[in-house]
CSV table of C-alpha atoms in Angstrom, one decimal:
chain,number,residue,atom,x,y,z
A,1,ALA,CA,0.3,0.0,-0.1
A,2,LYS,CA,2.9,2.3,0.7
A,3,LYS,CA,4.7,1.7,-2.7
A,4,THR,CA,1.3,2.2,-4.7
A,5,ALA,CA,0.5,5.5,-2.5
A,6,GLN,CA,4.0,6.6,-3.3
A,7,ASP,CA,4.1,6.0,-7.0
A,8,LEU,CA,0.9,7.8,-7.2
A,9,GLY,CA,2.6,10.9,-5.6
A,10,LEU,CA,1.2,10.8,-2.2
A,11,ALA,CA,2.8,11.6,1.0
A,12,THR,CA,3.1,8.5,3.4
A,13,PHE,CA,4.3,7.5,6.9
A,14,PHE,CA,5.4,4.1,7.7
A,15,ASP,CA,7.0,2.7,10.6
A,16,GLU,CA,8.0,-1.1,10.6
A,17,ARG,CA,8.0,-1.4,14.2
A,18,ILE,CA,4.3,0.0,14.3
A,19,PHE,CA,2.7,-1.3,11.1
A,20,GLY,CA,5.0,-4.2,10.0
A,21,PHE,CA,3.0,-7.3,11.1
A,22,ILE,CA,-0.4,-5.9,9.2
A,23,PRO,CA,-0.6,-8.0,6.3
A,24,SER,CA,-0.1,-6.5,3.0
A,25,LYS,CA,-2.6,-8.5,1.0
A,26,ALA,CA,-6.3,-7.9,1.2
A,27,ALA,CA,-8.6,-9.8,3.5
A,28,LYS,CA,-10.4,-12.7,1.2
A,29,GLU,CA,-13.8,-11.4,2.7
A,30,TYR,CA,-15.2,-9.4,5.5
A,31,GLY,CA,-14.6,-10.4,9.2
A,32,ASP,CA,-11.8,-13.2,8.1
A,33,SER,CA,-8.6,-13.8,10.5
A,34,GLN,CA,-6.5,-11.5,7.8
A,35,TYR,CA,-9.5,-8.8,7.9
A,36,ALA,CA,-9.0,-8.5,11.6
A,37,LEU,CA,-5.4,-7.8,11.8
A,38,ILE,CA,-5.9,-5.1,9.0
A,39,MET,CA,-8.3,-3.5,11.3
A,40,TYR,CA,-5.4,-2.6,13.6
A,41,ALA,CA,-4.1,-0.3,11.3
A,42,LYS,CA,-7.5,1.9,11.8
A,43,VAL,CA,-6.5,1.9,15.5
A,44,LEU,CA,-3.2,3.5,15.1
A,45,ALA,CA,-3.5,5.7,12.2
A,46,PRO,CA,-6.0,8.2,13.4
A,47,LEU,CA,-4.1,8.1,17.0
A,48,LEU,CA,-0.8,9.2,15.7
A,49,VAL,CA,-2.1,11.9,13.8
A,50,ASN,CA,-4.6,13.2,17.0
A,51,VAL,CA,-1.6,13.0,19.3
A,52,LEU,CA,0.3,15.5,16.9
A,53,GLY,CA,-2.7,17.8,17.5
A,54,PHE,CA,-4.3,17.6,14.5
A,55,ASP,CA,-8.3,17.2,13.5
A,56,LEU,CA,-8.8,14.4,11.6
A,57,LEU,CA,-10.9,12.6,8.5
A,58,PHE,CA,-10.6,8.9,8.5
A,59,ALA,CA,-11.5,7.4,5.4
A,60,ASP,CA,-11.4,3.7,4.1
A,61,VAL,CA,-9.9,3.4,0.4
A,62,ASP,CA,-13.5,2.1,-1.1
A,63,ILE,CA,-14.8,5.9,-1.1
A,64,VAL,CA,-15.7,8.0,-4.2
A,65,TRP,CA,-14.7,11.5,-3.6
A,66,ASN,CA,-17.2,14.2,-5.1
A,67,GLU,CA,-16.2,17.1,-3.0
A,68,ASP,CA,-14.1,17.9,0.1
A,69,PRO,CA,-16.3,17.3,3.2
A,70,LEU,CA,-13.8,19.1,5.2
A,71,THR,CA,-15.4,22.3,3.8
A,72,THR,CA,-18.4,21.5,6.0
A,73,PHE,CA,-16.8,19.7,8.7
A,74,GLN,CA,-14.3,22.5,9.6
A,75,ASP,CA,-16.6,25.3,9.2
A,76,LYS,CA,-16.8,27.0,12.8
A,77,SER,CA,-20.4,28.5,12.0
A,78,HIS,CA,-22.1,25.2,11.1
A,79,PRO,CA,-23.9,23.1,13.6
A,80,PHE,CA,-21.5,20.1,13.3
A,81,ALA,CA,-18.7,22.6,14.9
A,82,ASN,CA,-20.2,21.8,18.4
A,83,PHE,CA,-19.3,17.9,18.1
A,84,ASP,CA,-16.4,16.0,18.5
A,85,ILE,CA,-16.6,13.1,16.4
A,86,LEU,CA,-18.8,13.1,13.2
A,87,LEU,CA,-19.8,9.4,12.1
A,88,GLN,CA,-21.2,8.1,8.8
A,89,ASP,CA,-24.4,6.1,9.5
A,90,ASP,CA,-23.5,2.5,9.0
A,91,GLY,CA,-26.9,1.5,7.6
A,92,SER,CA,-27.0,-1.5,10.0
A,93,ARG,CA,-29.0,-1.6,13.1
A,94,SER,CA,-27.5,-4.1,14.9
A,95,THR,CA,-27.1,-3.9,18.4
A,96,ARG,CA,-23.4,-4.8,18.0
A,97,PHE,CA,-23.2,-0.8,16.7
A,98,ALA,CA,-26.0,1.0,19.0
A,99,PRO,CA,-26.5,3.5,20.0
A,100,TYR,CA,-24.8,5.7,17.5
A,101,PHE,CA,-24.7,3.2,14.4
A,102,GLY,CA,-21.5,4.7,13.1
A,103,ASN,CA,-19.3,3.5,10.3
A,104,SER,CA,-15.9,3.5,11.5
A,105,GLY,CA,-14.5,3.9,7.6
A,106,PHE,CA,-15.8,7.4,7.4
A,107,TYR,CA,-15.8,9.9,10.2
A,108,PHE,CA,-14.3,13.3,11.3
A,109,ALA,CA,-12.7,13.8,14.4
A,110,ARG,CA,-11.4,17.0,16.2
A,111,HIS,CA,-8.5,17.3,18.3
A,112,ASN,CA,-9.0,17.6,21.7
A,113,ASP,CA,-8.5,15.7,25.4
A,114,ARG,CA,-11.7,14.0,24.8
A,115,THR,CA,-11.1,12.4,21.4
A,116,ARG,CA,-7.1,11.8,22.3
A,117,TYR,CA,-8.5,9.8,25.5
A,118,PHE,CA,-11.0,8.0,23.0
A,119,PHE,CA,-8.2,7.0,20.5
A,120,THR,CA,-6.0,6.1,23.4
A,121,CYS,CA,-8.8,3.7,24.8
A,122,MET,CA,-9.2,2.3,21.4
A,123,LEU,CA,-5.6,1.3,21.4
A,124,TYR,CA,-5.7,-0.1,25.2
A,125,HIS,CA,-8.5,-2.2,24.0
A,126,ALA,CA,-7.1,-3.3,20.7
A,127,ASP,CA,-7.3,-7.1,21.4
A,128,TYR,CA,-11.0,-7.1,21.5
A,129,ILE,CA,-10.5,-6.7,17.5
A,130,LEU,CA,-8.9,-10.0,17.5
A,131,TYR,CA,-12.0,-11.4,19.4
A,132,SER,CA,-14.8,-9.9,17.4
A,133,HIS,CA,-13.0,-9.2,14.1
A,134,SER,CA,-14.4,-5.9,13.9
A,135,HIS,CA,-12.9,-2.4,14.6
A,136,GLN,CA,-16.5,-0.8,14.2
A,137,GLU,CA,-17.5,-2.9,17.1
A,138,LEU,CA,-15.0,-2.0,19.3
A,139,MET,CA,-15.5,1.7,18.6
A,140,SER,CA,-19.4,1.7,19.0
A,141,ILE,CA,-18.9,-0.1,22.7
A,142,LEU,CA,-16.0,3.0,23.5
A,143,LEU,CA,-18.2,5.8,22.2
A,144,PRO,CA,-21.1,5.7,24.4
A,145,GLU,CA,-18.9,5.1,27.3
A,146,MET,CA,-16.7,8.1,26.4
A,147,SER,CA,-19.6,10.4,25.9
A,148,SER,CA,-21.2,9.4,29.4
A,149,LEU,CA,-18.0,9.5,31.5
A,150,TYR,CA,-16.0,12.1,30.0
A,151,GLY,CA,-18.6,14.2,27.7
A,152,LEU,CA,-17.3,13.2,24.3
A,153,LYS,CA,-19.6,14.9,21.6
A,154,VAL,CA,-20.9,12.4,19.1
A,155,LYS,CA,-23.2,12.9,16.0
A,156,THR,CA,-24.2,10.0,13.6
A,157,LEU,CA,-24.6,12.0,10.4
A,158,GLN,CA,-27.6,12.0,8.1
A,159,ASP,CA,-27.6,8.8,6.1
A,160,VAL,CA,-28.8,10.1,2.5
A,161,ASP,CA,-26.4,12.8,2.8
A,162,TYR,CA,-23.3,10.7,3.3
A,163,PRO,CA,-24.4,7.5,1.7
A,164,GLY,CA,-23.1,4.3,0.9
A,165,GLY,CA,-23.4,0.2,0.1
A,166,PHE,CA,-26.2,0.1,2.2
A,167,HIS,CA,-28.4,2.1,0.2
A,168,TYR,CA,-27.1,0.6,-3.1
A,169,LEU,CA,-28.3,-2.6,-1.7
A,170,ARG,CA,-31.3,-1.7,0.2
A,171,THR,CA,-32.9,1.9,-0.8
A,172,HIS,CA,-33.0,2.1,-4.6
A,173,GLN,CA,-34.8,5.5,-4.7
A,174,VAL,CA,-31.6,7.4,-3.0
A,175,MET,CA,-29.5,5.5,-5.6
A,176,ARG,CA,-32.3,6.7,-8.4
A,177,ASN,CA,-31.7,10.1,-7.2
A,178,LEU,CA,-28.1,10.0,-7.2
A,179,ILE,CA,-28.0,8.8,-10.8
A,180,ASP,CA,-30.5,11.7,-12.1
A,181,GLY,CA,-28.6,14.1,-10.2
A,182,SER,CA,-31.5,15.1,-8.3
A,183,LYS,CA,-29.3,14.4,-5.0
A,184,LYS,CA,-25.5,15.5,-4.6
A,185,VAL,CA,-23.6,13.9,-1.8
A,186,PRO,CA,-19.8,14.8,-1.2
A,187,ILE,CA,-18.8,11.0,-0.9
A,188,PHE,CA,-20.1,7.5,-1.5
A,189,HIS,CA,-18.8,4.7,0.9
A,190,TRP,CA,-18.7,0.8,-0.9
A,191,HIS,CA,-19.3,-0.8,2.6
A,192,TRP,CA,-21.8,-3.7,2.8
A,193,THR,CA,-19.8,-5.8,0.5
A,194,ALA,CA,-18.3,-8.9,1.0
A,195,SER,CA,-15.1,-8.6,-1.0
A,196,ILE,CA,-13.1,-6.7,-3.1
A,197,ALA,CA,-14.4,-8.5,-6.1
A,198,ASP,CA,-18.0,-7.3,-5.5
A,199,LYS,CA,-16.8,-3.6,-4.6
A,200,LEU,CA,-15.2,-3.5,-8.0
A,201,LYS,CA,-18.5,-5.2,-9.8
A,202,TYR,CA,-20.8,-2.2,-7.8
A,203,MET,CA,-18.4,0.6,-8.5
A,204,LYS,CA,-18.0,-0.2,-12.4
A,205,GLN,CA,-21.8,-0.7,-13.1
A,206,MET,CA,-22.3,2.6,-11.2
A,207,GLY,CA,-19.9,4.4,-13.4
A,208,VAL,CA,-17.5,5.1,-10.6
A,209,TRP,CA,-14.4,3.0,-11.9
A,210,PHE,CA,-11.5,4.7,-13.6
A,211,VAL,CA,-8.7,2.4,-13.1
A,212,HIS,CA,-7.3,0.6,-16.5
A,213,ASP,CA,-7.4,-3.0,-16.1
A,214,LYS,CA,-3.5,-3.4,-17.0
A,215,CYS,CA,-2.9,-1.7,-13.1
A,216,TYR,CA,-4.9,-4.2,-11.0
A,217,SER,CA,-5.6,-7.7,-11.0
A,218,GLU,CA,-8.3,-9.2,-8.7
A,219,GLY,CA,-8.5,-5.9,-6.6
A,220,GLU,CA,-4.6,-5.4,-5.8
A,221,ALA,CA,-2.6,-2.9,-7.9
A,222,THR,CA,-0.2,-4.3,-10.3
A,223,GLU,CA,1.4,-1.4,-11.8
A,224,THR,CA,1.3,2.0,-10.5
A,225,LYS,CA,4.8,3.5,-11.9
A,226,GLY,CA,2.7,5.3,-14.4
A,227,GLY,CA,0.8,7.3,-11.9
A,228,LEU,CA,-2.2,8.9,-13.4
A,229,SER,CA,-1.7,6.8,-16.8
A,230,CYS,CA,-3.6,4.4,-14.6
A,231,CYS,CA,-6.5,6.3,-14.5
A,232,SER,CA,-9.2,6.9,-17.2
A,233,THR,CA,-10.9,10.3,-18.0
A,234,ASP,CA,-14.0,8.3,-18.5
A,235,PRO,CA,-15.6,6.2,-16.2
A,236,LEU,CA,-14.8,2.3,-17.1
A,237,VAL,CA,-18.5,0.8,-17.1
A,238,ALA,CA,-19.4,-3.1,-17.0
A,239,CYS,CA,-22.8,-4.8,-16.0
A,240,SER,CA,-22.8,-7.7,-13.3
A,241,TYR,CA,-26.4,-7.6,-12.1
A,242,TYR,CA,-29.6,-6.7,-13.6
A,243,ASP,CA,-31.3,-6.1,-10.2
A,244,LEU,CA,-29.0,-3.8,-8.7
A,245,PRO,CA,-28.3,0.1,-9.2
A,246,SER,CA,-26.5,1.0,-12.6
A,247,ILE,CA,-26.2,4.1,-14.7
A,248,GLU,CA,-27.1,1.9,-17.8
A,249,GLU,CA,-29.8,-0.7,-17.9
A,250,CYS,CA,-28.2,-4.2,-17.6
A,251,LYS,CA,-30.6,-6.4,-18.8
A,252,ASP,CA,-28.4,-9.2,-20.2
A,253,SER,CA,-26.7,-9.5,-16.7
A,254,ALA,CA,-27.4,-12.1,-13.7
A,255,ILE,CA,-29.9,-11.8,-11.1
A,256,MET,CA,-28.6,-11.2,-7.5
A,257,THR,CA,-31.7,-11.2,-5.3
A,258,PRO,CA,-33.6,-14.3,-4.5
A,259,LYS,CA,-36.9,-14.7,-6.8
A,260,ASN,CA,-39.1,-13.9,-4.1
A,261,ARG,CA,-37.8,-10.5,-4.1
A,262,ILE,CA,-38.4,-10.1,-7.7
A,263,ASP,CA,-39.9,-6.6,-7.0
A,264,TYR,CA,-36.8,-5.4,-5.5
A,265,ARG,CA,-35.5,-5.4,-8.9
A,266,PHE,CA,-33.7,-2.0,-9.5
A,267,TRP,CA,-34.5,-2.1,-13.6
A,268,LYS,CA,-38.3,-3.2,-14.3
């Protein structure tokens, strides 16, 4: 990941003593043992930035950026300025993620004593990730505790304003609004996917994939020295599923949802 980022001209930080044991290959699927080890990086990265005295925007790499959300998050006149941490709504209402139901792959945190203690506690409890295979579950446990005991101010963002994979799979009207341009959003997070293979399929048929085939294989970067030459100026659209949202009708593609949910199809 470090080499890929550097080849693309991005500033990076890597310390072998801190990150050396974290797998360099992607997890095969959500929640497997390799996934749990990779999640440890999500504990360390925000902590290192926070202790240096900076506000931070943490974002997974499966996010499509339409505009800079920091313009809103750092606006001192905006109501968001009253909160220490702003979370994307995960979409899941599992008790594992209650009460905020935030997604740990996209959030903003201001630097102050409250957030510094929160990120420090995430480090002290990081062994829980090996048990649960979920960074988000640990975050969901500690956030209400920090709020109740130390006054950490937490807000979950309106889901349709910062949408993601939940909307792609479950709320097709939101996707129709995004496709026809009646709804504008700063980001789209491709979570709620079982694997990288699924992410690529969904992104391609939504017209938000711009990386040439020569530069990756099965989700792994294979050629990045060319920098932006790996990127297409136009979206590389490909259909996979007829019943899931897409920018063009995918009539000849496979059906993903069960037959008893045929009315759930995106194209009718």
